[in-house]
Amino acid sequence: MLDMNLFREEADLIRADHTKRGIPHDAIERVIELDQSWRNLLHETDQLRREKNEAARGIGAAKKAGDHAAADAILAQVADLGERISAMESQTNEAMETRDRLRMSIPNLLHHDVPQGADESGNTVHAVHGEKPSFSFEPRPHNDLIEMNRWVDLKRAAKISGSRFFFLKGDLARLEFALQQYAVEFLRQREFTFVQPPVMMNRQAYEGVTDLADFETVMYGIEPDKYYMIATSEHPLTAMYMDETIPEEQMPLRMVGVSQCFRREVGSHGQSDLGIWRVHQFTKIEQIIIARPEDSWALHEELLKNCIDLWNSLGIHYEVVNICTGDMGTVAAKKYDLEAWIPAAQQYKEIVSCSNCTDYQANRLNIRYGQPGHPNQPVVHTLNSTAVATSRALVAIMEQYQLEDGRVAVPYALQPYMGGQTVLEPCEWG
RNA sequence: GCAGUCGUCGCAUAGCCUGGUAUUGCGCCGGAUUUGAAAUCCGGUGUCCCCGUGACUCGGGAGUUCAAAUCUCUCCGACUGCGCCA
């Protein structure tokens, strides 16, 4: 959510941003109008309250003095003020709620480096790492490899849960576990603290970290308890400091979170999502930084550097992409994606997303930094980046490390976490 | 899950029974004093707005009332004990 003062004092910045995104300005103007009418209503309400308070102050004094006639006179005078005030109050609250509901739908201000474009075809290549693997045979798509090795059971998962759920079996499950441990240790050595978050959150905290539309299309809601399953550990780890002031000497806070992630994937379909590429439940190792505003752009590059070093160490060939205006979404001010080469499909596909959300989440969550107790503390910036989403990492490894017989070589860096094993063997049953 | 105790400004505390201006200490900020510091003294130290002799604020919400930190209901959270459980 953008700061209200931005609409009041620097609305042209927001207008210019909408122009760059190619979206209409109506919502901005409407927020400004709604704010003005809220402020008018608030002032009127305050005047009525003042009138009532001034009158009511006499009641206690009159009663104490035993002058019941005077007290009754004031009671009569004040009688209907209360009703007028509560009518005004509900109007005032409604005006503010309408303003803020609309304000929450207005996207973050973009960094000037963000390229313009209508959709993902406008993303620009920022860097290329590694080389396309060459095969002396026709490489298989990962959905064939998981079937012939009996590593993934989609059918039985569909039977007991639904489509896009999966059982992960044998050596591929062990490799998944190895990825988790490797990624956490990798980031621990770069001053990130390992944190395991809750996987359910309440609505209020969740509204602080996500686009409102995500409640319909992304998150699972839990009934009858009013919780939401987290779509990524970014959400609990960012909301963690809601309504707090972080001591300045602790900044920046670096965390590496690991959690199961749950996504409805409403509207997703198609051949490109076969196998375990797009699933309802997967594990993700995530980098989170809570920073002072003046440090956040350097730290965004640090997050990207960590991804690059990590994925280079896994020996995966990928591109770094600078996400354009049309593909950006609501919360991030700038976003890099890592897209891994998928040889069977002859495509680069997204495996990592690395964002600086500036103060957009922190405004809504009311996270500040400085010395606790001081007035007017500055708001923090929040940043997040995938380290490894294991389901997609497994796809990239299987596709790029596959052998002619359908087995898959283990990336060198993961071998110590696999008891020295160098090749994934098929599961014996299935 | 049951029972009890509790939730007040950054921290700590008073006020609650008996409704009527939210107390005090620490910390912090500014000023005075000082060569400088400590000590001492004075003032400030939650949020909002049109910045005032303004409004709001006592875990969240609702109710009673002219008036709620205070009374009632409800939800959330903490602690203690019991029960259950990986």
Coordinates of C-alpha atoms (C1' of nucleotides) in Angstrom, one line a residue:
Chain A
M1 CA 0.0 0.0 0.0
L2 CA 1.3 3.5 -0.9
D3 CA 1.6 6.1 1.8
M4 CA -1.4 8.4 1.9
N5 CA 0.9 11.4 1.9
L6 CA 2.1 10.4 -1.5
F7 CA -1.4 11.0 -2.9
R8 CA -1.7 14.3 -1.1
E9 CA 1.7 15.8 -1.9
E10 CA 3.2 13.9 -4.8
A11 CA 0.4 12.4 -6.8
D12 CA 2.2 13.2 -10.0
L13 CA 4.7 10.5 -9.1
I14 CA 1.9 7.9 -9.0
R15 CA 0.3 9.3 -12.2
A16 CA 3.6 9.0 -14.0
D17 CA 4.0 5.4 -12.8
H18 CA 0.6 4.5 -14.0
T19 CA 1.4 6.0 -17.4
K20 CA 4.5 3.9 -17.6
R21 CA 2.5 0.8 -16.7
G22 CA -0.1 1.8 -19.3
I23 CA -3.0 1.8 -16.9
P24 CA -5.6 4.5 -16.4
H25 CA -5.4 7.2 -13.6
D26 CA -9.0 6.9 -12.5
A27 CA -8.2 5.0 -9.3
I28 CA -5.6 7.6 -8.2
E29 CA -8.0 10.5 -8.7
R30 CA -10.7 8.6 -6.9
V31 CA -8.5 8.0 -3.8
I32 CA -7.7 11.7 -3.7
E33 CA -11.4 12.6 -3.8
L34 CA -12.3 10.0 -1.2
D35 CA -9.5 11.2 1.0
Q36 CA -10.8 14.8 0.8
S37 CA -14.3 13.8 1.7
W38 CA -13.1 11.7 4.5
R39 CA -11.1 14.6 5.9
N40 CA -14.2 16.8 5.6
L41 CA -16.4 14.3 7.4
L42 CA -13.7 13.8 10.1
H43 CA -13.5 17.5 10.8
E44 CA -17.3 17.8 11.0
T45 CA -17.5 14.8 13.4
D46 CA -14.7 16.2 15.5
Q47 CA -16.6 19.5 15.8
L48 CA -19.7 17.7 17.0
R49 CA -17.7 15.7 19.5
R50 CA -16.2 18.9 20.8
E51 CA -19.6 20.5 21.2
K52 CA -20.8 17.4 23.1
N53 CA -17.7 17.1 25.3
E54 CA -17.9 20.8 26.3
A55 CA -21.5 20.4 27.3
A56 CA -21.1 17.1 29.0
R57 CA -18.2 18.3 31.2
G58 CA -20.8 20.4 33.1
I59 CA -22.9 17.3 34.1
G60 CA -20.5 15.9 36.6
A61 CA -19.9 19.2 38.2
A62 CA -23.6 20.0 38.4
K63 CA -24.4 16.6 39.9
K64 CA -21.6 17.0 42.5
A65 CA -23.0 20.4 43.4
G66 CA -26.4 18.8 43.9
D67 CA -27.9 21.0 41.2
H68 CA -30.1 18.4 39.5
A69 CA -32.1 20.9 37.5
A70 CA -28.9 22.2 35.9
A71 CA -27.7 18.7 35.2
D72 CA -31.0 17.8 33.5
A73 CA -30.9 20.9 31.4
I74 CA -27.5 19.9 30.0
L75 CA -28.7 16.3 29.4
A76 CA -31.6 17.7 27.3
Q77 CA -29.2 19.9 25.4
V78 CA -26.8 17.1 24.7
A79 CA -29.5 14.5 24.0
D80 CA -29.5 14.3 20.2
L81 CA -25.8 15.2 19.7
G82 CA -24.9 11.6 20.4
E83 CA -27.1 10.3 17.6
R84 CA -25.8 12.9 15.1
I85 CA -22.3 11.9 16.1
S86 CA -22.8 8.2 15.6
A87 CA -24.4 8.8 12.2
M88 CA -21.4 10.9 11.2
E89 CA -19.0 8.3 12.6
S90 CA -20.3 5.6 10.4
Q91 CA -20.2 7.8 7.4
T92 CA -16.6 8.8 8.3
N93 CA -15.5 5.2 8.8
E94 CA -17.1 4.1 5.6
A95 CA -15.3 6.9 3.7
M96 CA -12.0 5.8 5.0
E97 CA -12.6 2.1 4.4
T98 CA -13.7 2.9 0.8
R99 CA -10.5 5.0 0.3
D100 CA -8.2 2.3 1.7
R101 CA -9.8 -0.6 -0.2
L102 CA -9.1 1.3 -3.4
R103 CA -5.7 2.5 -2.2
M104 CA -4.7 -1.1 -1.5
S105 CA -5.4 -2.0 -5.1
I106 CA -3.0 0.7 -6.4
P107 CA 0.4 -0.9 -7.3
N108 CA 3.8 0.0 -5.9
L109 CA 5.9 2.7 -7.6
L110 CA 8.3 1.1 -10.0
H111 CA 12.1 1.4 -10.0
H112 CA 13.3 3.5 -13.0
D113 CA 15.2 0.4 -14.5
V114 CA 12.0 -1.5 -15.0
P115 CA 11.5 -2.0 -18.8
Q116 CA 8.2 -1.1 -20.4
G117 CA 6.2 -3.9 -21.9
A118 CA 2.7 -5.3 -22.2
D119 CA 3.4 -8.8 -20.9
E120 CA 6.2 -11.3 -20.3
S121 CA 7.4 -10.9 -23.8
G122 CA 8.6 -7.4 -22.8
N123 CA 11.0 -8.8 -20.1
T124 CA 14.7 -8.2 -20.9
V125 CA 17.6 -10.6 -20.5
H126 CA 19.9 -9.2 -17.8
A127 CA 22.5 -12.0 -17.8
V128 CA 23.1 -15.5 -19.0
H129 CA 24.9 -18.1 -16.9
G130 CA 26.3 -21.5 -17.8
E131 CA 25.9 -23.2 -21.2
K132 CA 23.2 -25.2 -22.8
P133 CA 23.9 -28.9 -22.1
S134 CA 24.4 -31.0 -25.2
F135 CA 23.1 -34.5 -25.4
S136 CA 24.1 -37.4 -27.6
F137 CA 20.5 -38.6 -27.5
E138 CA 17.1 -37.1 -27.6
P139 CA 16.5 -35.5 -24.1
R140 CA 13.3 -36.5 -22.4
P141 CA 10.9 -34.1 -20.8
H142 CA 10.8 -34.4 -17.0
N143 CA 7.3 -35.8 -16.9
D144 CA 8.6 -38.9 -18.8
L145 CA 11.6 -39.2 -16.5
I146 CA 9.5 -39.2 -13.3
E147 CA 7.2 -41.9 -14.7
M148 CA 9.9 -44.3 -16.0
N149 CA 11.8 -44.0 -12.7
R150 CA 8.6 -44.2 -10.6
W151 CA 9.9 -41.1 -8.7
V152 CA 6.5 -39.3 -8.6
D153 CA 3.0 -40.7 -8.2
L154 CA 0.5 -38.2 -9.5
K155 CA -2.4 -40.6 -10.0
R156 CA -2.6 -41.8 -6.5
A157 CA -2.1 -38.3 -5.1
A158 CA -5.1 -37.2 -7.4
K159 CA -7.1 -40.1 -5.9
I160 CA -6.6 -39.0 -2.3
S161 CA -6.1 -35.2 -2.7
G162 CA -6.7 -33.9 -6.2
S163 CA -5.0 -33.0 -9.4
R164 CA -1.6 -31.2 -9.1
F165 CA -0.7 -33.0 -5.9
F166 CA 2.0 -35.6 -5.8
F167 CA 3.9 -38.3 -3.9
L168 CA 7.6 -37.9 -4.2
K169 CA 9.5 -41.2 -3.9
G170 CA 12.9 -42.8 -3.5
D171 CA 16.0 -41.0 -4.7
L172 CA 14.2 -38.0 -6.1
A173 CA 12.7 -37.4 -2.7
R174 CA 16.2 -37.7 -1.2
L175 CA 17.5 -35.2 -3.7
E176 CA 14.7 -32.8 -2.7
F177 CA 15.8 -33.1 0.9
A178 CA 19.4 -32.6 -0.1
L179 CA 18.4 -29.3 -1.9
Q180 CA 16.8 -28.0 1.2
Q181 CA 19.8 -28.7 3.4
Y182 CA 22.3 -27.4 0.8
A183 CA 20.4 -24.2 0.2
V184 CA 20.0 -23.4 3.9
E185 CA 23.7 -24.0 4.6
F186 CA 24.7 -21.9 1.6
L187 CA 22.7 -19.0 2.9
R188 CA 23.7 -19.5 6.5
Q189 CA 27.2 -18.9 5.4
R190 CA 26.1 -15.5 4.1
E191 CA 24.7 -14.3 7.4
F192 CA 21.2 -15.4 6.9
T193 CA 19.4 -16.8 9.9
F194 CA 17.4 -20.1 9.4
V195 CA 13.7 -19.6 10.3
Q196 CA 10.8 -22.0 10.1
P197 CA 7.5 -20.1 10.0
P198 CA 3.9 -21.1 10.7
V199 CA 2.2 -22.2 7.5
M200 CA -1.2 -20.7 8.3
M201 CA -1.9 -17.0 8.8
N202 CA -4.8 -14.8 9.8
R203 CA -6.5 -12.5 7.4
Q204 CA -5.2 -9.2 8.9
A205 CA -1.6 -10.1 8.7
Y206 CA -2.1 -11.7 5.2
E207 CA -3.6 -8.5 3.8
G208 CA -0.3 -6.8 4.7
V209 CA 1.8 -8.8 2.4
T210 CA -0.2 -9.6 -0.7
D211 CA -2.5 -8.4 -3.5
L212 CA -6.1 -8.6 -2.4
A213 CA -7.0 -10.5 -5.5
D214 CA -4.7 -13.3 -4.3
F215 CA -7.3 -14.3 -1.7
E216 CA -9.5 -15.5 -4.6
T217 CA -6.9 -17.1 -6.9
V218 CA -3.8 -18.0 -4.9
M219 CA -4.4 -18.8 -1.2
Y220 CA -6.3 -21.7 0.3
G221 CA -8.7 -20.5 3.1
I222 CA -9.3 -22.8 6.1
E223 CA -12.8 -23.4 7.4
P224 CA -14.2 -23.2 10.0
D225 CA -11.1 -21.6 11.4
K226 CA -10.3 -18.3 9.7
Y227 CA -6.8 -19.0 8.5
Y228 CA -5.0 -19.0 5.1
M229 CA -2.4 -21.5 4.1
I230 CA 0.7 -19.6 3.2
A231 CA 1.6 -19.4 -0.5
T232 CA 5.3 -18.8 0.4
S233 CA 7.3 -18.3 3.5
E234 CA 7.9 -14.7 2.3
H235 CA 4.4 -14.0 3.8
P236 CA 4.9 -15.0 7.4
L237 CA 8.5 -13.9 7.5
T238 CA 7.7 -10.4 6.2
A239 CA 4.6 -10.1 8.4
M240 CA 6.5 -11.3 11.4
Y241 CA 7.4 -7.8 12.5
M242 CA 3.9 -6.3 12.0
D243 CA 3.3 -3.3 14.2
E244 CA 6.8 -3.3 15.6
T245 CA 9.8 -1.0 15.6
I246 CA 13.0 -2.9 14.8
P247 CA 16.1 -1.6 16.7
E248 CA 18.3 0.1 14.1
E249 CA 21.4 -1.8 15.1
Q250 CA 19.7 -5.1 14.1
M251 CA 19.2 -3.9 10.5
P252 CA 19.3 -5.4 8.0
L253 CA 17.5 -8.5 9.1
R254 CA 18.5 -11.5 6.8
M255 CA 16.4 -14.7 7.1
V256 CA 16.4 -17.9 5.2
G257 CA 12.9 -19.5 5.5
V258 CA 11.9 -23.0 4.6
S259 CA 8.3 -24.1 4.3
Q260 CA 5.7 -26.0 2.4
C261 CA 3.9 -23.6 0.0
F262 CA 0.2 -24.0 -0.9
R263 CA -1.3 -22.5 -4.1
R264 CA -4.7 -22.8 -5.7
E265 CA -3.4 -22.1 -9.2
V266 CA -6.8 -20.9 -10.3
G267 CA -6.9 -20.5 -14.0
S268 CA -3.7 -22.4 -14.7
H269 CA -3.9 -25.0 -17.4
G270 CA -2.1 -26.4 -20.4
Q271 CA 0.5 -28.8 -21.8
S272 CA 3.4 -26.6 -20.5
D273 CA 2.5 -27.5 -16.9
L274 CA 2.9 -31.3 -17.0
G275 CA 4.5 -33.3 -14.3
I276 CA 5.5 -31.4 -11.2
W277 CA 6.2 -28.0 -12.8
R278 CA 3.0 -26.4 -11.4
V279 CA 1.6 -28.0 -8.3
H280 CA -0.6 -27.1 -5.3
Q281 CA 2.0 -27.9 -2.7
F282 CA 5.8 -27.6 -2.8
T283 CA 8.7 -26.7 -0.6
K284 CA 10.6 -23.5 -1.0
I285 CA 13.8 -22.1 0.5
E286 CA 13.3 -18.3 0.6
Q287 CA 15.6 -15.4 1.3
I288 CA 14.0 -12.5 3.2
I289 CA 15.6 -9.1 4.0
I290 CA 14.1 -6.3 6.1
A291 CA 16.2 -3.2 5.5
R292 CA 16.6 0.5 5.8
P293 CA 15.3 2.3 2.7
E294 CA 18.7 3.6 1.7
D295 CA 20.2 0.1 1.7
S296 CA 17.4 -1.8 -0.1
W297 CA 18.6 -1.4 -3.7
A298 CA 22.1 -2.7 -2.9
L299 CA 20.5 -5.6 -0.9
H300 CA 18.3 -6.4 -3.9
E301 CA 21.5 -7.0 -5.9
E302 CA 22.9 -9.0 -3.0
L303 CA 19.8 -11.3 -3.2
L304 CA 20.3 -11.8 -6.9
K305 CA 24.0 -12.4 -6.4
N306 CA 23.2 -15.2 -3.9
C307 CA 20.8 -16.8 -6.4
I308 CA 23.4 -16.6 -9.1
D309 CA 26.1 -18.1 -7.0
L310 CA 23.8 -20.8 -5.7
W311 CA 22.5 -21.9 -9.1
N312 CA 25.9 -21.7 -10.7
S313 CA 27.1 -24.1 -7.9
L314 CA 24.4 -26.5 -9.0
G315 CA 25.6 -26.3 -12.5
I316 CA 22.3 -25.3 -14.0
H317 CA 22.1 -23.2 -17.2
Y318 CA 19.7 -20.2 -16.9
E319 CA 19.0 -16.6 -17.8
V320 CA 18.4 -13.7 -15.5
V321 CA 15.5 -11.7 -16.7
N322 CA 14.5 -8.1 -15.7
I323 CA 10.7 -8.2 -15.4
C324 CA 8.8 -5.5 -17.4
T325 CA 5.9 -3.3 -16.4
G326 CA 3.2 -5.5 -17.8
D327 CA 4.5 -8.6 -16.0
M328 CA 5.3 -7.0 -12.6
G329 CA 2.2 -7.4 -10.4
T330 CA 1.2 -5.1 -7.5
V331 CA 3.7 -5.4 -4.7
A332 CA 7.2 -5.3 -6.2
A333 CA 9.0 -2.2 -7.3
K334 CA 11.6 -4.3 -9.3
K335 CA 11.9 -8.0 -10.0
Y336 CA 14.4 -10.3 -11.4
D337 CA 13.5 -13.8 -12.4
L338 CA 15.9 -16.7 -13.0
E339 CA 14.7 -18.9 -15.9
A340 CA 16.3 -22.3 -16.3
W341 CA 16.8 -24.0 -19.7
I342 CA 14.4 -26.9 -20.3
P343 CA 16.0 -28.8 -23.2
A344 CA 13.0 -31.0 -24.1
A345 CA 10.8 -28.0 -24.4
Q346 CA 13.6 -25.8 -25.9
Q347 CA 12.5 -23.0 -23.5
Y348 CA 13.7 -21.0 -20.5
K349 CA 11.2 -21.3 -17.6
E350 CA 10.9 -19.5 -14.3
I351 CA 12.6 -21.1 -11.3
V352 CA 13.4 -18.0 -9.1
S353 CA 11.8 -14.6 -8.4
C354 CA 13.7 -11.9 -6.7
S355 CA 11.9 -8.7 -5.6
N356 CA 12.4 -5.4 -3.8
C357 CA 8.9 -4.5 -2.4
T358 CA 10.3 -1.2 -1.0
D359 CA 7.9 0.2 1.6
Y360 CA 4.7 -1.3 0.0
Q361 CA 4.3 -4.2 2.4
A362 CA 5.8 -2.3 5.3
N363 CA 3.3 0.6 5.1
R364 CA 0.4 -1.8 5.4
L365 CA 2.1 -3.9 8.1
N366 CA 3.3 -0.8 10.0
I367 CA 6.9 -2.0 10.4
R368 CA 9.4 0.7 11.4
Y369 CA 13.0 0.9 12.5
G370 CA 15.0 3.1 14.9
Q371 CA 14.9 3.4 18.6
P372 CA 11.6 1.9 20.1
G373 CA 9.5 4.7 21.7
H374 CA 10.6 7.5 19.4
P375 CA 7.9 9.3 17.4
N376 CA 7.8 9.3 13.6
Q377 CA 10.0 6.2 13.0
P378 CA 10.8 5.6 9.4
V379 CA 9.1 2.6 7.6
V380 CA 11.4 -0.3 6.5
H381 CA 11.8 -1.8 3.1
T382 CA 11.1 -5.5 2.6
L383 CA 12.8 -7.8 0.0
N384 CA 12.4 -11.4 -0.9
S385 CA 13.8 -13.9 -3.3
T386 CA 13.5 -17.5 -4.0
A387 CA 16.6 -19.5 -3.2
V388 CA 15.2 -22.8 -4.4
A389 CA 11.7 -23.9 -5.1
T390 CA 12.4 -27.6 -4.9
S391 CA 9.7 -28.9 -7.3
R392 CA 11.0 -26.7 -10.1
A393 CA 14.6 -27.2 -9.1
L394 CA 14.1 -31.0 -9.5
V395 CA 12.6 -30.4 -12.9
A396 CA 15.6 -28.3 -14.0
I397 CA 18.1 -30.8 -12.6
M398 CA 16.3 -33.8 -14.2
E399 CA 16.1 -32.1 -17.5
Q400 CA 19.7 -30.9 -17.6
Y401 CA 21.4 -33.8 -15.8
Q402 CA 19.5 -36.7 -17.5
L403 CA 21.4 -39.7 -18.8
E404 CA 20.7 -41.8 -21.9
D405 CA 19.1 -44.6 -19.9
G406 CA 16.7 -42.1 -18.2
R407 CA 18.5 -42.0 -14.9
V408 CA 19.8 -38.6 -13.6
A409 CA 23.2 -37.5 -12.5
V410 CA 23.5 -35.8 -9.1
P411 CA 24.9 -32.3 -9.2
Y412 CA 28.4 -32.3 -7.6
A413 CA 27.4 -29.8 -4.9
L414 CA 24.5 -32.1 -3.7
Q415 CA 26.5 -35.3 -3.6
P416 CA 27.7 -34.8 0.1
Y417 CA 24.0 -34.6 1.1
M418 CA 23.3 -37.8 -0.8
G419 CA 25.8 -40.0 0.9
G420 CA 28.2 -39.5 -2.0
Q421 CA 25.8 -41.0 -4.5
T422 CA 26.4 -39.7 -8.1
V423 CA 23.4 -41.0 -10.0
L424 CA 19.7 -41.2 -9.0
E425 CA 18.4 -44.8 -9.2
P426 CA 14.8 -45.7 -10.2
C427 CA 12.3 -46.5 -7.4
E428 CA 11.9 -50.2 -7.2
W429 CA 8.1 -50.2 -6.9
G430 CA 5.3 -48.1 -8.0
Chain B
rG1 C1' -10.2 -29.0 26.1
rC2 C1' -11.3 -27.3 31.4
rA3 C1' -10.3 -23.8 35.5
rG4 C1' -8.0 -19.6 37.5
rU5 C1' -5.0 -15.0 37.0
rC6 C1' -3.9 -11.2 33.6
rG7 C1' -3.4 -7.6 29.0
rU8 C1' -2.8 0.5 30.4
rC9 C1' 1.9 5.3 25.8
rG10 C1' 9.3 2.2 24.1
rC11 C1' 9.8 -0.6 29.2
rA12 C1' 7.8 -0.8 34.1
rU13 C1' 3.7 0.8 37.0
rA14 C1' -1.1 3.5 39.3
rG15 C1' -6.2 4.1 38.2
rC16 C1' -10.9 -0.5 37.7
rC17 C1' -14.5 -2.5 43.3
rU18 C1' -17.6 2.9 43.7
rG19 C1' -18.1 5.4 35.5
rG20 C1' -16.6 12.1 34.9
rU21 C1' -9.1 15.5 32.5
rA22 C1' -4.7 8.2 32.0
rU23 C1' -0.6 8.5 37.4
rU24 C1' 4.4 7.8 38.5
rG25 C1' 9.4 5.9 37.5
rC26 C1' 13.0 4.5 33.8
rG27 C1' 14.7 5.3 29.0
rC28 C1' 14.8 8.8 25.1
rC29 C1' 14.7 14.2 22.8
rG30 C1' 15.3 19.5 23.6
rG31 C1' 16.8 23.5 26.9
rA32 C1' 19.3 25.7 31.5
rU33 C1' 23.8 25.1 34.3
rU34 C1' 29.2 23.4 32.9
rU35 C1' 35.7 24.3 29.6
rG36 C1' 33.4 19.3 28.6
rA37 C1' 30.8 15.3 31.0
rA38 C1' 28.1 13.4 35.2
rA39 C1' 24.7 15.1 38.7
rU40 C1' 20.7 18.6 39.2
rC41 C1' 16.6 21.6 37.3
rC42 C1' 12.8 22.9 33.4
rG43 C1' 10.0 21.3 29.2
rG44 C1' 8.8 17.4 25.8
rU45 C1' 8.2 12.2 24.6
rG46 C1' 1.0 7.3 21.2
rU47 C1' -2.3 8.4 16.6
rC48 C1' -5.3 11.6 13.3
rC49 C1' -7.0 16.2 11.2
rC50 C1' -8.2 22.0 8.8
rC51 C1' -2.5 21.8 14.1
rG52 C1' -6.6 23.9 18.1
rU53 C1' -9.0 26.1 24.5
rG54 C1' -9.5 20.2 18.5
rA55 C1' -10.6 14.9 18.1
rC56 C1' -9.1 9.9 19.3
rU57 C1' -6.2 6.3 22.3
rC58 C1' -5.9 1.7 28.0
rG59 C1' -5.3 -6.3 23.6
rG60 C1' -9.6 -6.3 19.2
rG61 C1' -14.9 -5.8 18.4
rA62 C1' -19.9 -5.0 20.3
rG63 C1' -23.3 -3.2 24.1
rU64 C1' -25.3 -0.2 28.4
rU65 C1' -24.7 5.3 29.4
rC66 C1' -25.2 12.3 28.5
rA67 C1' -20.3 10.0 29.7
rA68 C1' -16.4 3.6 29.7
rA69 C1' -9.4 2.1 31.0
rU70 C1' -13.5 1.5 34.8
rC71 C1' -19.8 -2.0 34.0
rU72 C1' -21.7 -6.3 30.5
rC73 C1' -21.0 -9.6 26.3
rU74 C1' -17.7 -11.7 22.8
rC75 C1' -13.1 -12.7 20.3
rC76 C1' -7.7 -12.8 20.5
rG77 C1' -3.2 -13.3 23.3
rA78 C1' 0.0 -14.4 27.8
rC79 C1' 0.9 -17.0 32.4
rU80 C1' -0.3 -21.0 36.1
rG81 C1' -2.6 -25.7 37.2
rC82 C1' -5.3 -30.0 35.4
rG83 C1' -6.5 -33.1 31.1
rC84 C1' -5.1 -34.9 26.2
rC85 C1' -1.3 -35.6 22.5
rA86 C1' 3.4 -36.1 18.0

